[in-house]
XYZ file of C-alpha atoms in Angstrom:
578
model
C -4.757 -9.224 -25.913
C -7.370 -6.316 -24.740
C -10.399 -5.645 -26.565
C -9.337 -2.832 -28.117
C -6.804 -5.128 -29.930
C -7.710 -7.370 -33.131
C -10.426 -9.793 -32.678
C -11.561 -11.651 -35.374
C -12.632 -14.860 -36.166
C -9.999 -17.707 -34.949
C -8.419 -19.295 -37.580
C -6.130 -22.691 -38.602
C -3.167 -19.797 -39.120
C -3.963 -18.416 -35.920
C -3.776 -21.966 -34.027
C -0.258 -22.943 -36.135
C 1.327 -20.218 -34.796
C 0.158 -21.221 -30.772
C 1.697 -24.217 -31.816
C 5.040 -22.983 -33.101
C 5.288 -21.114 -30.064
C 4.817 -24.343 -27.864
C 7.143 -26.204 -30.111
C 5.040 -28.655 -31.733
C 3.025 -28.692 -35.084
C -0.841 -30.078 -35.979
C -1.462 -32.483 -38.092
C -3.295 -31.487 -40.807
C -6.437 -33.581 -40.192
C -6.194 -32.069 -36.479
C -6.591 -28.581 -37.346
C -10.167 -28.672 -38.315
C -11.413 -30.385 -34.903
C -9.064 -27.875 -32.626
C -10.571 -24.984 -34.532
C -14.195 -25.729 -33.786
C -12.955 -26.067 -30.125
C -11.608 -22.221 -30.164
C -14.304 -21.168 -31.727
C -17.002 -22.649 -29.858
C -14.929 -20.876 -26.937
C -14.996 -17.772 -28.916
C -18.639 -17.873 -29.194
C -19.087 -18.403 -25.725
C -16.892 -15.097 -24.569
C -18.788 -13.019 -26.997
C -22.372 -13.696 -26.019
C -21.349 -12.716 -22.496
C -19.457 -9.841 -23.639
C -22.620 -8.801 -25.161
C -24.759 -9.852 -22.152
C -25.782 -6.832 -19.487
C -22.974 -6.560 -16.585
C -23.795 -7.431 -12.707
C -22.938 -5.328 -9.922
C -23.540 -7.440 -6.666
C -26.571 -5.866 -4.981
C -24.707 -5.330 -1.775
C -21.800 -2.776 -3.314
C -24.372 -0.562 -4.366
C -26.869 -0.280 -1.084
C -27.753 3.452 -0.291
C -25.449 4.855 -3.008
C -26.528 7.288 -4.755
C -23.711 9.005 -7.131
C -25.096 11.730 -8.427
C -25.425 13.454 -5.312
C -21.676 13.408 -5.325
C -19.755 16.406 -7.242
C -15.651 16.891 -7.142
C -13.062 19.553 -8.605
C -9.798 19.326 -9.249
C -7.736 22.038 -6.551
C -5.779 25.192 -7.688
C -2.130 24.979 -6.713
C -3.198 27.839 -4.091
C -5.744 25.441 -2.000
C -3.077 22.575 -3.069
C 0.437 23.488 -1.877
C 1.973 20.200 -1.439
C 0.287 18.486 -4.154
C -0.961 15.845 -1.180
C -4.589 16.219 -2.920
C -5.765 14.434 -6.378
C -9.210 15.655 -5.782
C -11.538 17.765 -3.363
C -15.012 16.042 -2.566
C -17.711 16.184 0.100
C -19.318 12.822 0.748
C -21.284 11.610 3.686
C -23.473 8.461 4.482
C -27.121 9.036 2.554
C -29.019 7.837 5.424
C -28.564 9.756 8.556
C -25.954 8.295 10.972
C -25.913 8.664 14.808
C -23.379 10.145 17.190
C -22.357 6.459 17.953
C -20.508 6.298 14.672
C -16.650 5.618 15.712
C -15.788 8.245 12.698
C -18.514 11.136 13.752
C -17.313 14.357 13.126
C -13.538 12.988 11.267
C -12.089 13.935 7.799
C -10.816 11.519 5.805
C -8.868 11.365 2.564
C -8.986 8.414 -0.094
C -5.684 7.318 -1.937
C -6.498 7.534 -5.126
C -6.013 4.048 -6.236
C -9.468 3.064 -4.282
C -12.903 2.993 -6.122
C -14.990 6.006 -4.862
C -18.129 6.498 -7.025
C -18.453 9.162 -8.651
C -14.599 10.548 -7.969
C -12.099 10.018 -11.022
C -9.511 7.263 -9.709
C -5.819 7.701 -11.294
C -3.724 5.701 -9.482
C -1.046 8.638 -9.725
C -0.603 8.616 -13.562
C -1.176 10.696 -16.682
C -4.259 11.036 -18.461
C -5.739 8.099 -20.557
C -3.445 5.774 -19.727
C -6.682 3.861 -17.489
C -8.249 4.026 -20.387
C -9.147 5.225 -23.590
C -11.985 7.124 -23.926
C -11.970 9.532 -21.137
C -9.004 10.939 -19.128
C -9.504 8.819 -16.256
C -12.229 5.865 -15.083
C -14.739 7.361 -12.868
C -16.258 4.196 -10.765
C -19.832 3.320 -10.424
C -19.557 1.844 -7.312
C -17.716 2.241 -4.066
C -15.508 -0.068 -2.696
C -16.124 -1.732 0.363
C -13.681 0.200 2.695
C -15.392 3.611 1.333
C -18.831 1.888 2.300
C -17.502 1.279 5.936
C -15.919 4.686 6.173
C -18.758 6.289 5.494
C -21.131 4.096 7.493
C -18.952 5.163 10.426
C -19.704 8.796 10.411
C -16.892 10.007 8.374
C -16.647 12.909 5.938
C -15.003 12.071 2.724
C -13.365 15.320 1.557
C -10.914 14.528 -1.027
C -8.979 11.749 -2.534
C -4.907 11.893 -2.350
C -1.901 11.892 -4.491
C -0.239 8.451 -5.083
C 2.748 7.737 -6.836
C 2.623 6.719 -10.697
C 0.814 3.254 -10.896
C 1.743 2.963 -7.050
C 4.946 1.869 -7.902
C 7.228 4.142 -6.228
C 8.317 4.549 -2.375
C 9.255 8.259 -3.134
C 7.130 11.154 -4.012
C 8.299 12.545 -7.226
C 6.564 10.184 -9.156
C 2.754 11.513 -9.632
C 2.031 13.068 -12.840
C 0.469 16.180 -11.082
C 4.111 16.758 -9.988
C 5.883 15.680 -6.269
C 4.174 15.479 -3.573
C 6.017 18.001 -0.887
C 7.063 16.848 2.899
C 5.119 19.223 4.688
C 7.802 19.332 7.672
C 9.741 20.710 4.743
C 9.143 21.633 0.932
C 11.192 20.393 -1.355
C 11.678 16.580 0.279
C 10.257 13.527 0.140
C 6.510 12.552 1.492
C 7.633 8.924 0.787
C 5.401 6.535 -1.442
C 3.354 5.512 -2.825
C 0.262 6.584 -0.002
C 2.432 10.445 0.072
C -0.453 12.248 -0.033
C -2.352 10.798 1.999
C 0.498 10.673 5.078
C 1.004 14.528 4.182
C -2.742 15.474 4.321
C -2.628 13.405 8.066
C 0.712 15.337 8.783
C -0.762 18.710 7.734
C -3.730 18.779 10.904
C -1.214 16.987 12.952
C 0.964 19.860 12.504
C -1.391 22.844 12.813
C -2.468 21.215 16.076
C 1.218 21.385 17.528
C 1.735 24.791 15.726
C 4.990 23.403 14.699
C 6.551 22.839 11.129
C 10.629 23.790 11.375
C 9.541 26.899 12.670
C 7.400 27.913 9.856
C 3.843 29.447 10.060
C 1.705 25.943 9.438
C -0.923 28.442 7.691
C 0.908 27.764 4.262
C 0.024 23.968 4.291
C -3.402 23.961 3.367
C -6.190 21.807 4.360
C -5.377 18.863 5.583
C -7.516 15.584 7.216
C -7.552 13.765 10.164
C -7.144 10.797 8.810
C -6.368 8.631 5.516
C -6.147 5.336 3.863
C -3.464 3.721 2.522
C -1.935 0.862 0.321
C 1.527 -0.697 0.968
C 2.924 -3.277 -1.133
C 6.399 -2.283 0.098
C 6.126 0.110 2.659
C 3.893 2.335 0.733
C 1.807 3.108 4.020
C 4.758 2.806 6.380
C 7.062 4.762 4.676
C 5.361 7.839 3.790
C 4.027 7.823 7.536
C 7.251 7.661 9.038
C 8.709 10.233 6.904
C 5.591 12.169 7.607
C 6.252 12.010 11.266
C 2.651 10.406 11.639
C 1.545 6.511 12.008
C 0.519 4.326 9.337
C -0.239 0.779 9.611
C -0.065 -2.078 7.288
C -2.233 -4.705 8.782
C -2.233 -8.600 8.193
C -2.451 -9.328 4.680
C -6.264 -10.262 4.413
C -7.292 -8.412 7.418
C -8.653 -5.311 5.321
C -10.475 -6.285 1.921
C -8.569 -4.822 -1.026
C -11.615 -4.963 -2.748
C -12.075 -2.123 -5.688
C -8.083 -1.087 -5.033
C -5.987 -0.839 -7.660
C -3.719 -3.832 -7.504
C -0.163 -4.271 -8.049
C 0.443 -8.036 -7.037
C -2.498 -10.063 -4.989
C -0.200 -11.447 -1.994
C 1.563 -8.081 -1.779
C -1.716 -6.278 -1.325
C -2.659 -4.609 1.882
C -4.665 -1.702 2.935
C -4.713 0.134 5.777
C -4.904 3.394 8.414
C -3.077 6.414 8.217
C -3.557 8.489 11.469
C -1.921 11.173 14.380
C -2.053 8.993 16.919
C -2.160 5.543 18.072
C -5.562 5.250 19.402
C -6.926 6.713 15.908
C -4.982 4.281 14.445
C -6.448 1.557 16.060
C -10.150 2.995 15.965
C -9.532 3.144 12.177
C -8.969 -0.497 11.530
C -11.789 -1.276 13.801
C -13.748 0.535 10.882
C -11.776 -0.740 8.101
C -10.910 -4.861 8.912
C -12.867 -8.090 8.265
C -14.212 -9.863 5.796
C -16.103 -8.794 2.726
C -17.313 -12.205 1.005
C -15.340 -10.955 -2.423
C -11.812 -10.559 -1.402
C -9.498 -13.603 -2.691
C -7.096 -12.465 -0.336
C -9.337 -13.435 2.811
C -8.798 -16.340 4.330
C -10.597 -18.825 7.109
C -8.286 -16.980 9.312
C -10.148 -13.467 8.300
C -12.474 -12.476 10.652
C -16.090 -11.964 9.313
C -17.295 -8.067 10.513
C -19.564 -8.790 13.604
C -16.434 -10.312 15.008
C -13.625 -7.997 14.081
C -11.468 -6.985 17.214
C -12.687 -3.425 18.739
C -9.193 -2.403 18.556
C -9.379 1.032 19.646
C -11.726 -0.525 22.932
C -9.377 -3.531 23.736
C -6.594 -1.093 23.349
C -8.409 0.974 26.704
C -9.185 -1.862 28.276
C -5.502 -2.976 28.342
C -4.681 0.489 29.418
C -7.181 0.721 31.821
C -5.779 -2.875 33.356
C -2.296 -1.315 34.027
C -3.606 1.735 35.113
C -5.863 -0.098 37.898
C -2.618 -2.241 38.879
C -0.761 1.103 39.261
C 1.894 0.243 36.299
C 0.748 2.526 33.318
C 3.612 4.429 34.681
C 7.300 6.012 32.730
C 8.670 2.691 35.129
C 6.976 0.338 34.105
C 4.263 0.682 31.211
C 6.155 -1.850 29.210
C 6.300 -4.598 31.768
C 5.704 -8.013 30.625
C 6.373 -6.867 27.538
C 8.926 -9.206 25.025
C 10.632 -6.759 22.797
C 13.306 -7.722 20.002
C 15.346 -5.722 18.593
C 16.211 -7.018 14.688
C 19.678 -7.257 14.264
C 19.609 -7.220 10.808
C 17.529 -4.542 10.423
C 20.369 -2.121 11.056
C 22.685 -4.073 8.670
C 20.436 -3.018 5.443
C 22.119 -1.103 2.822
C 22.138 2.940 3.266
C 21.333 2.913 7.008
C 21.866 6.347 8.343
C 23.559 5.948 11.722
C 22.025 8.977 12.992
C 18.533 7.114 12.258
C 20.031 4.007 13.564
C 20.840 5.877 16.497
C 17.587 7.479 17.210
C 15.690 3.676 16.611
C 18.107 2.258 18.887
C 17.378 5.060 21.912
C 13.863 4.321 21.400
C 13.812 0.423 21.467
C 16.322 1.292 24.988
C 13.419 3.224 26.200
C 11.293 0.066 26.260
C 13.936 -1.194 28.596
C 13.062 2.145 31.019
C 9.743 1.091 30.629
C 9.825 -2.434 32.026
C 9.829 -4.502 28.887
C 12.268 -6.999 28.531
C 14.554 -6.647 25.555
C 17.057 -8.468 23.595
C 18.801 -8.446 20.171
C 17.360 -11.148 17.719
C 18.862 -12.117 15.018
C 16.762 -13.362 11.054
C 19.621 -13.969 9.014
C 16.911 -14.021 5.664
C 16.007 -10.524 6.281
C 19.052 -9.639 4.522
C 18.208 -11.509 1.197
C 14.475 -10.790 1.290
C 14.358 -8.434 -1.533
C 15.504 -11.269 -3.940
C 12.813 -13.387 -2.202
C 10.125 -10.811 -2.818
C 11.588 -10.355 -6.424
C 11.635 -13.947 -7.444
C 8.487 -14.078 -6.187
C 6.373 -11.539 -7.414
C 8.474 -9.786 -10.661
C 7.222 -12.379 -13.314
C 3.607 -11.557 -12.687
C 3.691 -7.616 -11.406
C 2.901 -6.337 -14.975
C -0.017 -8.280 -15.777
C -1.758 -7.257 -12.362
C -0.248 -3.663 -12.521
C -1.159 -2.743 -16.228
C -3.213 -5.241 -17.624
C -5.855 -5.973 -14.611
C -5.244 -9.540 -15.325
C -6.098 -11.906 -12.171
C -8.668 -10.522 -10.664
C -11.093 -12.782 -11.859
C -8.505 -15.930 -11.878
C -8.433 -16.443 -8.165
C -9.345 -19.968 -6.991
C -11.640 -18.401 -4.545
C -14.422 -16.227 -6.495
C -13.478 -12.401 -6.182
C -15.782 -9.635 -7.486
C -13.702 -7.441 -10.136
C -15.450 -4.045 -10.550
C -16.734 -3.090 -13.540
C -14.658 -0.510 -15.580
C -12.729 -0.020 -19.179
C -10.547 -2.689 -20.987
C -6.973 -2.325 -19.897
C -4.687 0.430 -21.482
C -2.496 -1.078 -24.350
C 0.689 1.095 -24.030
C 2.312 2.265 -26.750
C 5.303 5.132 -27.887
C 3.223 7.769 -25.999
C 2.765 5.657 -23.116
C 6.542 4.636 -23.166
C 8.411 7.928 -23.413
C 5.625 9.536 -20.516
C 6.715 6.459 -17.921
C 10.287 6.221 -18.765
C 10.262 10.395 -17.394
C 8.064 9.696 -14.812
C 9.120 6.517 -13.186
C 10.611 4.123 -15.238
C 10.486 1.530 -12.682
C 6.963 1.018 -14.667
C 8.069 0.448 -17.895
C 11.171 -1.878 -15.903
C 7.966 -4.137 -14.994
C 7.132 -4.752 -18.252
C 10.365 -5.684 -19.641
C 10.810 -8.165 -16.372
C 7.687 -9.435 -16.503
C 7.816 -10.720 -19.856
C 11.549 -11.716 -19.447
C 11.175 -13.502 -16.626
C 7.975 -15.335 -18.427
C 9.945 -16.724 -20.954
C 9.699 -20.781 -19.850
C 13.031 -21.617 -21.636
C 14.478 -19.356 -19.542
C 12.865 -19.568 -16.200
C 9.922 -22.577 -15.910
C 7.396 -21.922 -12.957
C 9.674 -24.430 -10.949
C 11.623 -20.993 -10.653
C 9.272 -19.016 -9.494
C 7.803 -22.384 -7.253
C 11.103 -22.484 -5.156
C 10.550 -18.471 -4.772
C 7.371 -19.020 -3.252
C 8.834 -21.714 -0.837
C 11.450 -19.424 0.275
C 8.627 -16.875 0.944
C 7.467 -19.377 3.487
C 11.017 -20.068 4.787
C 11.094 -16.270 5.932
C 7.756 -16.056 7.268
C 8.970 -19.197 9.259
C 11.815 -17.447 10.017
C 9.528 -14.277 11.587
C 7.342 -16.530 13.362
C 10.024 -18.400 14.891
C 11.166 -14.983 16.805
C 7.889 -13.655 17.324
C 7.817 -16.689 19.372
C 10.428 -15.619 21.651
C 9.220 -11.875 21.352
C 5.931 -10.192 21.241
C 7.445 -7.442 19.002
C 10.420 -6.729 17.329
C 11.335 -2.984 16.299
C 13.889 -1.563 13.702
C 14.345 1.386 11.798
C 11.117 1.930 9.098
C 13.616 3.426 6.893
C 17.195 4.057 6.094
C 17.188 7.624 6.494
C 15.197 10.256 7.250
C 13.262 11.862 3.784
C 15.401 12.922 1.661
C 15.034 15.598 -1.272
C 13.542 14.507 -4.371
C 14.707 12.818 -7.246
C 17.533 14.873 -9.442
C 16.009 15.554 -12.782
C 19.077 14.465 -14.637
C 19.142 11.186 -12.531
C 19.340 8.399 -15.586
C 16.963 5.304 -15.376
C 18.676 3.199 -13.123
C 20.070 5.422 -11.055
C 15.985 6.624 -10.807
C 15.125 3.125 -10.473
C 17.001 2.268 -7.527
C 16.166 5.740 -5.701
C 12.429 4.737 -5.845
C 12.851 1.398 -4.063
C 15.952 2.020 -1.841
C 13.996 2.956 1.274
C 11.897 0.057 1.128
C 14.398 -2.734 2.445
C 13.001 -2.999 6.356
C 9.666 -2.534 5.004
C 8.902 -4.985 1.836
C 9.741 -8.426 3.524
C 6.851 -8.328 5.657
C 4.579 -7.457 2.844
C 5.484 -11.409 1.480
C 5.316 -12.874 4.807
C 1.520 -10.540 5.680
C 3.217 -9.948 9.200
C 1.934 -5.989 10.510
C 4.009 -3.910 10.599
C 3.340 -0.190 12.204
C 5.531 2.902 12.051
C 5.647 5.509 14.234
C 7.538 8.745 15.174
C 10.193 8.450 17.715
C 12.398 11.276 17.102
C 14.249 13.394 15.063
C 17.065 13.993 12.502
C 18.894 16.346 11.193
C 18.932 17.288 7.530
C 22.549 17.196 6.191
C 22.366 18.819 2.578
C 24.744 20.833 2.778
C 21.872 23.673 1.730
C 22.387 26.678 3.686
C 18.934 27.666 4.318
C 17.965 24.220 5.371
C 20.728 24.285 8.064
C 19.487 23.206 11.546
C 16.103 21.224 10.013
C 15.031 18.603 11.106
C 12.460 15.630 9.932
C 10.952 12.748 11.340
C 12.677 9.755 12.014
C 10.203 6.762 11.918
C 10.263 3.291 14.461
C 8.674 0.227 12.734
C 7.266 -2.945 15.316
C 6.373 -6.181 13.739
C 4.217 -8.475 15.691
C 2.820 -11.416 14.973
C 0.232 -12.050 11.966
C -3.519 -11.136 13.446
C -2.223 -9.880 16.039
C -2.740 -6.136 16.003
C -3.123 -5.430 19.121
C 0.096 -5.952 20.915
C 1.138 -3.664 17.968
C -1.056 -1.132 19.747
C -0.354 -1.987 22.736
C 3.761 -1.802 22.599
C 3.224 2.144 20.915
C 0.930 3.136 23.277
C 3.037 2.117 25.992
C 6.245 3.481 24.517
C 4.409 6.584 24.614
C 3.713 7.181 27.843
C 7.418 8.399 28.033
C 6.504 10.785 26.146
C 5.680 11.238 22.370
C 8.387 10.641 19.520
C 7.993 13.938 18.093
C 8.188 15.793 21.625
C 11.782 15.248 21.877
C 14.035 17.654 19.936
């Protein structure tokens, strides 16, 4: 119950009814002494409610917010929707050339805290909150601190999909999000704006976009953040035809992101190439001392890989020893191809083609490579289902958990939760009903007669079963590659699509991408060629759009990630090929 909601004074009625719930009843000379127990609670909740809040001195160093001013862009300076809002920010204090962002652009999802900058996480008006159309933070979160400390320019934050919950981009309530390769098609979800803002400079600098002028894009950035609890960085970037990275769950502090479910939380880069890729998680990773999803196993800042540096010195190696070469770049390199990864539901075979010519090119390169086979790949959306659907609502809607960790997060300051109502209901069930869906699961799936946590319990141990099952041939492999998604993008949702039928179209491109999100392995996709669209639309006859290569590697392990693209690239880059 939010605090907009009845309050009141506890009473005995109040307690009888707990009870009736639980199936059991007070005795009547009980009730008085369990009363003074709830209130005394009570009492304690509202004197703190009362007290002055706490913002830990360290989220607030140098910040200075009202130095920071935003609009809202005209559909003219906005043509594929890929921006939420236009801002200028920079460090306060004056930052050197040695900054590894000097001199880059860089785009915000908006689901991040950037003070000063209304955050919607991709949904309508006042349904953040009550009394103004959407939360503006106070403070920045700690990724927007490190960005900035780096040298970067902040101009804008993105589009996301409604509440994040969608791996398409029709979802936003500004209206879809646009494929800049093509209008009219998906930018994938939920990060799509911030992979089509990426896309956009990528594009002007090949002067390339289906043989269209690039001029009608916009502005775009050269780089972005994003937040995949399914394959909402990965998908959008392969769609995108740029590379997006979801790093080891814990790696990157979610701290001051909008959440959708703690252990499927990850942020990460966004970039047009692999070496910015890699320089941007340098900037982004390590620990923050707030993060619950941090672990021992986190590294603390001063001792966060150089990713971008070990990356050229790895290069620089195989240069020396004369194999950085079209022969042999890959050599020494374990690469497994996923068997099951091309046995998911919807798999194009034109995209399965193009993955499998680009895991054969690792072969040209030197790198050994085999089919391996994960039989629970297959049935890891029910794992990450069982899992996660009882408690996605509460986190998603209701904020509820981030102060419940058993480690001791710090939950920024903002309005009570939203209490959705009619209004709320018939907006989300046209927007993306897979929303509203939560909330019905959720409190389904809560219902103990039903399903006890013993449910959810064995859910959780199959998690671990399939992360066992990764590990087991990542150690046979170093990598292993598969298609990021079924099909290239594909045109956005029908209007007269019915719930379900929306429903499933939201998530269907997310079943290579979501079971690593459980198991926290990275997972990076990149461009590796193209395919045709086949719409049967005239004027669209002879486009093409990206088609997108995800590698897993082992958890913490970034940098044979990094090391496996770069390499694949020296035959030339995905996108090169036509």
């Amino acid at each position: 119950m939010t605090s907009q909601q009845k309050k009141g004074q506890a009473s005995v009625e109040d307690l009888r009814e707990i009870a009736k719930a639980h199936g059991f009843s007070m005795r009547p000379q009980d009730e008085s002494g369990y009363l003074s127990i709830v209130l005394a609670t009570q009492e304690s909740i509202e004197y703190v409610e009362k007290m002055k809040d706490y913002v830990d001195p360290g989220l607030i160093r140098d910040l200075n917010v009202d130095d920071r001013t935003y609009i809202q862009p005209s559909s003219s300076e906005n043509p594929l929707n890929a921006w939420s809002h236009r801002t200028s920010i920079k460090a306060p204090s004056t930052v050197d050339n040695t900054g590894l962002l000097v001199g880059r652009t860089v785009a915000i999802k908006d689901n991040v805290a950037v003070a000063g900058i209304p955050i919607t996480c991709g949904t309508q008006p006042f349904h953040l909150c009550k009394d103004k159309p959407a939360p503006i933070p106070a403070i920045d979160a700690p990724i927007i601190s490190r960005i900035l400390e780096a040298g970067a320019v902040i101009t804008g934050t993105s589009t996301c999909e409604n509440y994040c919950l969608s791996a398409m981009s029709f979802t936003s309530a500004t209206g879809p999000v646009d494929n800049p390769w093509l209008r009219g098609y998906s930018a994938g979800g939920s990060s799509s704006g911030s992979a089509a803002l990426v896309a956009v400079n990528l594009m002007k600098n090949r002067q390339r976009s289906n043989g269209l002028s690039v001029e009608h894009l916009g502005e775009g950035v050269d780089l972005a953040s994003g937040g995949d609890q399914g394959g909402s960085i990965r998908i959008p970037a392969a769609y995108c035809g740029v590379y997006g990275l979801k790093p080891t769950h814990g790696l990157v502090p979610y701290t001051g992101i909008g959440s959708l479910f703690p252990v499927l939380d990850h942020c990460g880069p966004i970039a047009a190439s692999i070496r910015d890729t890699a320089t941007f998680l340098s900037v982004l990773a390590g620990y923050d001392g707030f993060d619950p999803r941090m672990t021992p196993e986190t590294p603390l800042r001063a001792a966060v890989p150089q990713y971008h540096t070990r990356l050229g010195e790895q290069i620089a190696t195989r240069v020396a020893a004369g194999t950085w070469t079209p022969q042999t770049a890959a050599k020494g390199l374990r690469v497994g191809i996923l068997k099951e990864a091309f046995e998911i539901a919807g798999l194009d075979a034109s995209v399965a083609a193009v993955i499998r010519k680009a895991a054969a090119r690792f072969t040209a390169l030197g790198a050994s490579v085999a089919e391996v086979s994960v039989p629970l790949h297959l049935v890891a959306p029910h794992i990450f289902t069982a899992a996660t659907r009882a408690y996605i609502a509460d986190t998603l809607l209701f904020g509820y958990g981030a102060s419940t960790s058993a480690s001791l997060p710090f939950p920024f300051p903002g309005p009570a939760a939203f209490a959705p109502d009619q209004a709320w209901y018939d907006t989300m069930t046209a927007s993306n009903p897979l929303v509203v869906g939560g909330i019905f699961s959720s409190e389904f799936l809560r219902d103990r007669a039903r399903y006890p946590e013993s449910v959810r319990d064995k859910a959780v141990r199959k998690v671990h079963e399939l992360r066992a099952a990764y590990d087991e041939a990542l150690e046979r492999f170093d990598v292993l590659v598969m298609p990021a998604t079924p099909t290239v993008a594909p045109r956005h949702a029908d209007e007269g699509m019915g719930i379900g039928e929306k429903a499933q179209f939201v998530l269907a491109n997310t079943l290579n991408t979501l079971p690593f999100n459980i198991t926290g392995h990275p997972g990076l996709a990149m461009p590796v060629g193209w395919g045709r669209v086949d719409d049967g639309d005239e004027k669209n006859k002879g486009a093409k759009l990206p088609v997108g290569m995800q590698i897993v590697s082992k958890r913490w392990d970034e940098e044979t990630l990094f090391l496996a693209a770069a390499a694949w690239e020296v035959g030339g880059l995905g996108l090169d090929e036509e």
